[in-house]
mmCIF file of C-alpha atoms in Angstrom:
data_model
loop_
_atom_site.group_PDB
_atom_site.id
_atom_site.type_symbol
_atom_site.label_atom_id
_atom_site.label_comp_id
_atom_site.label_asym_id
_atom_site.label_seq_id
_atom_site.Cartn_x
_atom_site.Cartn_y
_atom_site.Cartn_z
ATOM 1 C CA MET A 1 -15.317 -1.378 -17.115
ATOM 2 C CA SER A 2 -15.534 -0.510 -20.797
ATOM 3 C CA GLU A 3 -12.436 0.650 -22.647
ATOM 4 C CA SER A 4 -13.825 4.172 -23.023
ATOM 5 C CA ALA A 5 -14.895 4.589 -19.394
ATOM 6 C CA VAL A 6 -12.828 6.517 -16.902
ATOM 7 C CA GLU A 7 -13.142 5.555 -13.247
ATOM 8 C CA LEU A 8 -12.572 8.278 -10.659
ATOM 9 C CA THR A 9 -12.414 7.797 -6.884
ATOM 10 C CA ASP A 10 -12.663 10.600 -4.344
ATOM 11 C CA LEU A 11 -10.028 9.416 -1.862
ATOM 12 C CA GLU A 12 -11.422 11.636 0.904
ATOM 13 C CA ALA A 13 -14.627 9.579 0.681
ATOM 14 C CA VAL A 14 -12.845 6.226 1.160
ATOM 15 C CA TRP A 15 -10.156 6.857 3.781
ATOM 16 C CA GLU A 16 -12.357 5.668 6.647
ATOM 17 C CA ASP A 17 -13.035 2.382 4.815
ATOM 18 C CA SER A 18 -9.265 2.029 4.261
ATOM 19 C CA ILE A 19 -8.476 1.705 7.982
ATOM 20 C CA GLY A 20 -7.541 -1.754 9.255
ATOM 21 C CA SER A 21 -6.967 -3.304 5.842
ATOM 22 C CA PRO A 22 -6.404 -2.139 2.267
ATOM 23 C CA LEU A 23 -9.492 -1.079 0.349
ATOM 24 C CA THR A 24 -9.478 -2.396 -3.220
ATOM 25 C CA LEU A 25 -10.591 0.336 -5.600
ATOM 26 C CA PHE A 26 -9.755 -1.376 -8.902
ATOM 27 C CA GLU A 27 -9.076 -4.941 -10.110
ATOM 28 C CA SER A 28 -8.233 -6.375 -13.502
ATOM 29 C CA ASP A 29 -7.423 -9.821 -14.876
ATOM 30 C CA ASN A 30 -5.515 -8.630 -17.945
ATOM 31 C CA PRO A 31 -2.903 -8.078 -16.685
ATOM 32 C CA GLU A 32 -3.680 -9.269 -13.187
ATOM 33 C CA SER A 33 -3.587 -6.075 -11.140
ATOM 34 C CA GLU A 34 -5.138 -4.329 -8.177
ATOM 35 C CA ALA A 35 -5.127 -0.756 -6.897
ATOM 36 C CA GLY A 36 -6.458 0.660 -3.682
ATOM 37 C CA SER A 37 -6.085 2.859 -0.657
ATOM 38 C CA TYR A 38 -4.797 2.161 2.830
ATOM 39 C CA VAL A 39 -4.544 4.064 6.099
ATOM 40 C CA ILE A 40 -1.828 2.727 8.392
ATOM 41 C CA GLN A 41 -2.487 3.910 11.926
ATOM 42 C CA PRO A 42 0.194 5.021 14.416
ATOM 43 C CA GLY A 43 1.872 1.944 15.885
ATOM 44 C CA GLU A 44 0.444 -0.366 13.193
ATOM 45 C CA ARG A 45 2.628 -2.920 11.419
ATOM 46 C CA VAL A 46 1.569 -4.500 8.120
ATOM 47 C CA PRO A 47 1.473 -7.452 8.237
ATOM 48 C CA LYS A 48 1.093 -7.660 12.011
ATOM 49 C CA GLU A 49 3.770 -10.374 12.156
ATOM 50 C CA GLY A 50 6.304 -11.796 9.755
ATOM 51 C CA TRP A 51 6.814 -10.784 6.157
ATOM 52 C CA THR A 52 4.738 -10.488 3.000
ATOM 53 C CA SER A 53 5.629 -10.689 -0.678
ATOM 54 C CA HIS A 54 3.634 -10.557 -3.894
ATOM 55 C CA ASP A 55 3.565 -12.292 -7.262
ATOM 56 C CA GLY A 56 3.791 -8.906 -8.976
ATOM 57 C CA ASP A 57 5.465 -5.554 -8.418
ATOM 58 C CA GLU A 58 3.912 -3.314 -5.738
ATOM 59 C CA LEU A 59 3.906 0.448 -6.216
ATOM 60 C CA SER A 60 2.793 2.781 -3.413
ATOM 61 C CA VAL A 61 2.526 6.548 -3.121
ATOM 62 C CA ILE A 62 2.484 8.032 0.368
ATOM 63 C CA LEU A 63 0.069 10.966 0.354
ATOM 64 C CA GLU A 64 0.223 11.831 4.075
ATOM 65 C CA GLY A 65 2.412 10.657 6.917
ATOM 66 C CA GLU A 66 5.373 8.314 7.042
ATOM 67 C CA VAL A 67 6.157 4.601 7.334
ATOM 68 C CA ILE A 68 9.201 2.437 7.768
ATOM 69 C CA LEU A 69 9.438 0.028 4.825
ATOM 70 C CA ALA A 70 11.572 -2.959 5.798
ATOM 71 C CA THR A 71 13.003 -5.644 3.537
ATOM 72 C CA ARG A 72 15.332 -8.474 4.518
ATOM 73 C CA ASP A 73 18.239 -6.246 3.405
ATOM 74 C CA ALA A 74 17.341 -2.712 4.537
ATOM 75 C CA GLU A 75 14.908 -0.300 6.175
ATOM 76 C CA TYR A 76 13.659 2.821 4.419
ATOM 77 C CA THR A 77 11.785 5.823 5.784
ATOM 78 C CA VAL A 78 9.059 6.558 3.247
ATOM 79 C CA SER A 79 7.215 9.858 3.634
ATOM 80 C CA ALA A 80 4.578 11.951 1.887
ATOM 81 C CA GLY A 81 5.362 12.600 -1.751
ATOM 82 C CA THR A 82 7.358 9.390 -2.203
ATOM 83 C CA LEU A 83 6.736 6.543 -4.656
ATOM 84 C CA SER A 84 8.013 3.146 -3.522
ATOM 85 C CA VAL A 85 8.431 0.195 -5.866
ATOM 86 C CA ILE A 86 8.784 -3.258 -4.311
ATOM 87 C CA PRO A 87 9.711 -5.865 -6.928
ATOM 88 C CA SER A 88 7.809 -9.152 -7.064
ATOM 89 C CA GLY A 89 8.984 -11.718 -4.552
ATOM 90 C CA VAL A 90 10.746 -9.247 -2.213
ATOM 91 C CA GLU A 91 9.739 -9.957 1.396
ATOM 92 C CA HIS A 92 8.773 -6.801 3.263
ATOM 93 C CA TYR A 93 6.618 -5.159 5.909
ATOM 94 C CA SER A 94 5.586 -1.581 6.731
ATOM 95 C CA ARG A 95 5.420 0.019 10.160
ATOM 96 C CA ASN A 96 4.028 3.394 11.210
ATOM 97 C CA ASP A 97 6.214 4.635 14.071
ATOM 98 C CA SER A 98 4.798 8.165 13.911
ATOM 99 C CA ASP A 99 1.982 9.807 15.875
ATOM 100 C CA SER A 100 -0.147 10.389 12.750
ATOM 101 C CA PRO A 101 -1.994 8.105 10.328
ATOM 102 C CA THR A 102 -0.281 7.381 7.021
ATOM 103 C CA LYS A 103 -2.466 7.559 3.913
ATOM 104 C CA LEU A 104 -1.329 5.833 0.746
ATOM 105 C CA VAL A 105 -2.501 4.475 -2.566
ATOM 106 C CA TYR A 106 -1.040 1.277 -3.981
ATOM 107 C CA ALA A 107 -1.044 -0.752 -7.169
ATOM 108 C CA ALA A 108 0.073 -4.328 -7.613
ATOM 109 C CA ILE A 109 0.790 -5.366 -11.169
ATOM 110 C CA GLY A 110 1.112 -9.078 -11.801
ATOM 111 C CA GLY A 111 -0.676 -10.282 -8.668
ATOM 112 C CA LEU A 112 -0.961 -9.208 -5.056
#
């Protein structure tokens, strides 16, 4: 993408492709970063088993729904209108215990 270009994504057009795994909408090597969308279905846990962590900080904004964000130290209920910041190296998972899909956008800065 050129420095003067602006990239816009209609999230309504990509939600279906964001089910089952995150959909990458933007990537960069300088700095290493990625942004995308994700729909976490009712009863879904991400990752399915165990924990995940990233080389960079992960920022997520919940647009609809709610998830439980668990770290080794705590569990947080994260709902629509909330920004979560997970520092690099922090092991975590997300779980949708609700009856509705959770729609979010995420960005990982420094490596996913």
